[in-house]
Coordinates of C-alpha atoms and ligand atoms in Angstrom, one line a residue:
X206 CA 132.2 85.4 102.4
X207 CA 130.1 83.6 104.5
X208 CA 126.8 82.0 105.1
X209 CA 123.7 84.6 105.9
X210 CA 120.5 83.9 106.6
X211 CA 117.2 85.8 106.1
X212 CA 113.7 86.0 107.1
X213 CA 110.9 87.3 104.4
X214 CA 107.2 87.6 104.3
X215 CA 105.2 87.8 101.7
X216 CA 102.9 91.0 100.9
X217 CA 99.6 91.4 99.2
X218 CA 98.9 94.4 96.8
X219 CA 96.0 96.8 97.2
X220 CA 96.5 98.2 94.4
X221 CA 98.4 95.6 91.7
X222 CA 101.3 95.0 89.8
X223 CA 100.2 93.9 86.6
X224 CA 102.5 94.6 83.5
X225 CA 105.7 95.3 83.3
X226 CA 107.6 98.4 81.2
X227 CA 110.9 96.7 80.7
X228 CA 111.6 92.9 81.5
X229 CA 114.9 93.1 81.4
X230 CA 115.0 94.8 84.4
X231 CA 112.2 94.3 85.8
X232 CA 110.3 97.3 85.5
X233 CA 106.9 98.0 86.2
X234 CA 104.2 100.0 84.3
X235 CA 102.5 101.2 87.2
X236 CA 103.3 101.6 90.7
X237 CA 102.4 99.3 93.0
X238 CA 100.7 99.4 96.9
X239 CA 101.2 96.4 99.3
X240 CA 100.8 95.3 102.8
X241 CA 103.6 93.3 104.0
X242 CA 102.3 90.0 106.3
X243 CA 103.0 89.3 109.1
X244 CA 102.3 85.1 108.2
X245 CA 103.7 82.4 106.1
X246 CA 107.6 83.4 106.4
X247 CA 110.4 82.4 103.9
X248 CA 113.9 81.8 105.5
X249 CA 116.6 81.3 102.6
X250 CA 120.2 80.7 104.0
X251 CA 123.2 81.5 101.4
X252 CA 126.2 79.8 102.1
X253 CA 128.9 80.9 99.1
X254 CA 131.0 77.4 99.1
X255 CA 134.1 77.8 96.5
X256 CA 134.2 74.2 95.9
X257 CA 131.1 73.7 94.1
X258 CA 131.1 74.1 90.7
X259 CA 127.5 75.5 90.5
X260 CA 124.7 76.6 92.8
X261 CA 122.8 73.9 94.4
X262 CA 119.3 75.2 95.6
X263 CA 117.1 73.2 98.3
X264 CA 113.6 73.8 99.0
X265 CA 111.3 72.9 101.9
X266 CA 114.5 70.0 102.2
X267 CA 114.5 68.8 98.8
X268 CA 115.9 69.9 95.7
X269 CA 114.5 72.3 94.2
X270 CA 113.0 72.1 90.3
X271 CA 114.9 73.5 87.4
X272 CA 113.7 76.4 86.5
X273 CA 113.3 77.5 89.9
X274 CA 116.8 76.7 90.0
X275 CA 117.3 79.0 87.8
X276 CA 115.7 81.5 88.1
X277 CA 117.9 81.6 91.6
X278 CA 121.1 81.1 89.5
X279 CA 120.7 84.3 87.4
X280 CA 119.4 86.1 90.5
X281 CA 123.0 84.2 92.1
X282 CA 124.9 86.2 88.8
X283 CA 123.5 89.1 89.2
X284 CA 124.7 89.8 93.3
X285 CA 127.8 87.5 91.8
X286 CA 129.0 90.6 88.8
X287 CA 128.6 93.5 91.7
X288 CA 130.7 91.4 93.7
X289 CA 133.1 90.5 91.7
X290 CA 133.0 86.7 92.6
X291 CA 132.5 83.6 90.8
X292 CA 131.9 81.3 93.6
X293 CA 128.9 79.4 93.4
X294 CA 126.6 78.8 96.8
X295 CA 124.2 76.6 98.5
X296 CA 120.6 77.9 98.7
X297 CA 118.1 76.1 101.5
X298 CA 114.6 77.6 101.6
X299 CA 112.1 77.3 103.9
X300 CA 108.6 77.9 102.6
X301 CA 105.4 78.5 104.8
X302 CA 103.4 80.4 102.0
X303 CA 101.5 77.3 100.2
X304 CA 104.3 78.2 96.7
X305 CA 102.5 78.8 93.4
X306 CA 99.0 79.4 94.7
X307 CA 99.2 83.3 94.3
X308 CA 100.0 83.9 97.7
X309 CA 103.3 86.3 96.5
X310 CA 105.4 83.7 97.5
X311 CA 107.9 85.2 94.9
X312 CA 107.4 88.0 97.1
X313 CA 108.8 86.5 100.3
X314 CA 111.2 83.9 98.3
X315 CA 113.2 87.1 96.6
X316 CA 112.9 89.1 98.5
X317 CA 114.7 86.9 101.8
X318 CA 116.6 85.3 99.2
X319 CA 118.4 89.1 98.1
X320 CA 118.9 89.6 102.2
X321 CA 121.1 86.6 102.3
X322 CA 123.0 87.2 99.4
X323 CA 123.8 90.5 99.5
X324 CA 125.0 89.9 102.9
X325 CA 126.8 86.3 101.5
X326 CA 128.6 88.1 98.9
X327 CA 129.6 91.4 101.0
X328 CA 127.4 93.5 99.1
X329 CA 127.4 96.6 101.6
X330 CA 123.6 98.0 100.2
X331 CA 120.7 100.0 102.1
X332 CA 117.6 99.3 102.0
X333 CA 116.3 100.9 98.5
X334 CA 119.4 98.8 97.3
X335 CA 117.9 96.2 98.6
X336 CA 114.7 96.4 97.6
X337 CA 115.6 97.5 94.1
X338 CA 117.8 94.1 94.4
X339 CA 114.8 91.6 94.2
X340 CA 112.6 93.8 92.1
X341 CA 115.5 91.8 89.6
X342 CA 114.1 88.0 91.1
X343 CA 110.6 89.2 91.5
X344 CA 109.1 92.7 91.0
X345 CA 106.6 91.9 93.7
X346 CA 110.0 91.1 96.3
X347 CA 110.4 94.6 96.0
X348 CA 107.8 95.4 98.2
X349 CA 108.4 92.8 100.6
X350 CA 112.1 94.8 102.0
X351 CA 109.3 97.7 103.7
X352 CA 107.5 97.3 106.9
X353 CA 104.6 97.2 106.9
X354 CA 102.4 99.1 103.9
X355 CA 104.8 100.2 100.9
X356 CA 104.8 102.1 98.3
X357 CA 106.8 100.6 94.9
X358 CA 107.6 103.3 92.7
X359 CA 107.5 102.9 89.0
X360 CA 110.2 104.8 87.0
X361 CA 113.8 103.6 86.2
X362 CA 116.1 101.1 87.9
X363 CA 117.3 103.3 90.1
X364 CA 113.7 105.5 90.7
X365 CA 111.9 101.4 91.2
X366 CA 112.1 100.3 94.5
X367 CA 109.8 100.2 97.3
X368 CA 109.4 102.8 100.9
X369 CA 107.0 102.4 103.7
X370 CA 104.0 105.1 103.8
X371 CA 101.6 106.2 106.4
X372 CA 98.6 103.5 106.4
X373 CA 95.7 103.6 108.8
X374 CA 94.9 100.6 111.1
X375 CA 94.5 97.1 108.7
X376 CA 94.3 93.2 109.1
X377 CA 94.0 90.8 106.2
X378 CA 91.8 87.6 107.0
X379 CA 93.4 85.5 103.8
X380 CA 91.3 82.6 102.9
X381 CA 92.7 79.8 101.5
X382 CA 91.2 77.9 98.8
X383 CA 92.8 75.8 97.1
X384 CA 96.6 75.1 97.9
X385 CA 97.8 73.5 94.2
X386 CA 99.7 75.5 92.0
X387 CA 98.3 78.1 89.8
X388 CA 97.5 77.2 85.9
X389 CA 99.1 79.6 84.3
X390 CA 102.3 81.5 86.3
X391 CA 101.5 85.4 86.8
X392 CA 104.8 86.2 85.1
X393 CA 103.3 84.5 82.0
X394 CA 99.5 85.8 82.3
X395 CA 101.3 89.5 82.0
X396 CA 103.3 88.9 79.1
X397 CA 99.7 87.7 77.8
X398 CA 97.4 90.4 79.3
X399 CA 99.9 93.5 77.9
X400 CA 99.9 91.6 74.5
X401 CA 96.4 90.5 73.8
X402 CA 93.8 92.1 76.4
X403 CA 92.0 94.6 74.9
X404 CA 92.1 96.2 77.9
X405 CA 95.6 96.4 79.2
X406 CA 95.8 100.3 78.3
X407 CA 93.0 101.1 80.7
X408 CA 93.8 98.7 82.9
X409 CA 97.6 100.3 83.1
X410 CA 95.5 103.8 83.2
X411 CA 93.2 103.2 86.3
X412 CA 95.5 101.3 88.1
X413 CA 97.9 104.5 88.3
X414 CA 94.6 106.9 89.3
X415 CA 93.9 104.0 91.4
X416 CA 97.2 104.5 93.0
X417 CA 97.2 108.3 93.4
X418 CA 93.7 107.8 95.1
X419 CA 94.9 105.2 97.5
X420 CA 97.7 107.4 98.5
X421 CA 94.9 109.8 99.9
X422 CA 93.6 107.7 101.5
X423 CA 96.3 106.5 103.5
X424 CA 97.3 110.0 104.3
X425 CA 93.9 110.3 105.4
X426 CA 93.7 107.5 107.1
X427 CA 90.8 106.4 105.3
X428 CA 90.8 102.9 105.8
X429 CA 87.2 102.3 104.1
X430 CA 88.0 104.4 101.3
X431 CA 91.2 102.4 100.7
X432 CA 89.4 99.1 100.6
X433 CA 87.0 100.2 98.5
X434 CA 89.5 101.2 96.1
X435 CA 91.7 98.4 96.5
X436 CA 88.8 96.1 96.4
X437 CA 87.7 97.9 92.5
X438 CA 91.2 97.4 91.7
X439 CA 91.4 93.8 91.9
X440 CA 88.5 93.3 89.8
X441 CA 90.0 95.4 87.0
X442 CA 92.3 93.5 87.2
X443 CA 91.7 90.2 86.5
X444 CA 89.3 91.8 83.9
X445 CA 92.1 92.8 81.9
X446 CA 93.5 89.4 82.6
X447 CA 90.1 87.1 81.8
X448 CA 90.2 89.7 78.4
X449 CA 93.0 88.3 77.3
X450 CA 93.9 85.4 74.3
X451 CA 93.7 82.4 75.3
X452 CA 91.7 83.7 78.2
X453 CA 93.4 83.3 81.9
X454 CA 91.3 82.9 84.7
X455 CA 92.1 82.8 88.3
X456 CA 89.1 83.6 89.9
X457 CA 86.7 79.9 90.9
X458 CA 83.6 79.6 91.7
X459 CA 84.4 79.9 95.2
X460 CA 86.5 82.9 95.0
X461 CA 83.5 84.5 93.8
X462 CA 81.5 83.6 96.7
X463 CA 83.9 85.2 99.1
X464 CA 83.5 88.4 97.2
X465 CA 79.2 88.4 97.3
X466 CA 79.8 87.3 101.6
X467 CA 82.1 90.2 101.8
X468 CA 79.5 93.0 99.8
X469 CA 77.2 91.6 102.0
X470 CA 79.3 92.4 105.8
X471 CA 79.1 95.3 104.1
X472 CA 75.6 95.7 104.3
X473 CA 75.4 94.3 107.4
X474 CA 77.7 97.3 108.5
X475 CA 81.1 95.5 108.7
X476 CA 84.1 97.8 106.3
X477 CA 85.2 94.9 104.6
X478 CA 86.9 94.6 101.5
X479 CA 88.1 92.4 99.3
X480 CA 91.0 91.2 96.9
X481 CA 93.0 88.3 95.1
X482 CA 96.0 87.9 93.3
X483 CA 96.2 85.4 90.4
X484 CA 94.7 82.8 91.7
X485 CA 91.7 81.7 93.4
X486 CA 92.3 82.9 96.9
X487 CA 91.0 86.1 98.7
X488 CA 92.3 88.5 101.0
X489 CA 89.8 90.6 103.0
X490 CA 90.6 93.8 104.7
X491 CA 89.3 94.8 107.5
X492 CA 90.0 96.7 110.5
X493 CA 91.9 95.1 113.3
X494 CA 88.6 95.3 115.8
X495 CA 86.8 93.8 112.7
X496 CA 89.2 90.9 111.6
X497 CA 88.0 88.2 113.7
X498 CA 84.2 88.5 113.5
X499 CA 85.4 88.8 109.2
X500 CA 87.5 85.4 109.7
X501 CA 84.8 83.9 111.6
X502 CA 82.4 84.6 108.5
X503 CA 84.9 83.6 105.9
X504 CA 85.4 79.7 107.9
X505 CA 83.0 78.0 105.4
X506 CA 84.9 79.1 102.5
X507 CA 87.9 77.3 103.2
X508 CA 91.4 78.1 105.9
X509 CA 91.4 81.5 107.3
X510 CA 94.4 82.9 108.5
X511 CA 93.8 86.3 109.9
X512 CA 97.1 88.9 109.2
X513 CA 98.6 92.0 110.3
X514 CA 101.5 94.6 109.2
X515 CA 104.5 92.4 109.0
X516 CA 108.5 93.3 109.1
X517 CA 110.4 94.1 105.6
X518 CA 113.0 91.6 105.3
X519 CA 116.1 91.3 107.5
X520 CA 119.0 89.3 108.2
X521 CA 118.4 86.2 110.9
X522 CA 120.7 84.3 113.3
X523 CA 119.4 80.7 112.5
X524 CA 120.6 79.0 109.4
X525 CA 117.7 76.8 107.1
X526 CA 119.3 73.3 108.5
Ligands
2P0_677 C1 100.6 92.5 93.2 N1 101.4 90.0 91.7 O1 101.3 93.3 92.9 C2 101.0 91.4 91.9 C3 99.0 90.5 91.5 C4 100.6 89.0 91.4 C5 99.0 89.4 91.1 O2 102.7 90.8 91.3 O3 107.6 88.3 86.3 O4 105.4 87.2 90.5 O5 108.2 87.7 89.6 O6 107.9 90.1 88.6 O7 105.6 89.8 90.9 C6 102.8 88.5 90.3 O8 104.2 88.5 90.2 O9 105.7 88.8 88.8 C7 102.3 90.1 91.4 P1 107.3 89.2 88.1 P2 105.5 88.7 90.3 O10 101.1 91.4 93.7

């Protein structure tokens, strides 16, 4: 065993994951498609230490809140079970994503943790194995193991990992409207949607169809078609979530204003489509050549950051201090 450090980037889904077939194994109801970004990385060091009596987890230099520590412990237990050890670890993580703001901090977080922990505990895993492991921490983390465009398969534990797929050239303009924590966690809202939303079954069916259509657009290199599918898929997901009981609304007035502006940008001739995860922030999909025009148009709505395709989670040399 040794200290190991990994860096991972968040991903934004073009066809979303929203609903589980099996919560214990974190198997999704449907496959999903995402782009790993080149902004907002999480860097995590895992240092097994036989003198510790329990895992210690610091996030951005301070002791992590109890629920976050518990999730990390449960994840490390999976790694230790495979490694045949009960040695606790010191975990230090630095997050540059606004945590809990619906910008996939759990994806970069568990992708970095999976890569660092499997190296620290000497598990010999290839990319699909690492993606399956990261999935156990947080479903969307499975996709942050992949460079750029990633397809995360539904199916059994063996089958449910992410792998790279061909993609048209693409950029994403992230518009951060509010960086505060969200009202309901995506994990809880996902369960509530599945149990109470009358639209859940329709959502699952339509997401499977959207995935096939999106993969076909990817193969054809057709960003306009891919964007259209992504915007519609996002709005269908939010419709299903909003129809839960009690309702959950992630989109705010500012989010809707960005969707409206993006529609206008299309009327002005740009290829721009909007998507939003479990939070108010909106991400706009466009060709790299149009990213600066889109970013300028969205600057009045919030803090804008242009991202391109980023690398899958990987080990790095410098530990988190
Ligand atoms: C996605 N989201 O595909 C969707 C769209 C948010 C909205 O995956 O319970 O944190 O840890 O497996 O991965 C957020 O859900 O949920 C998510 P868990 P996760 O990106």
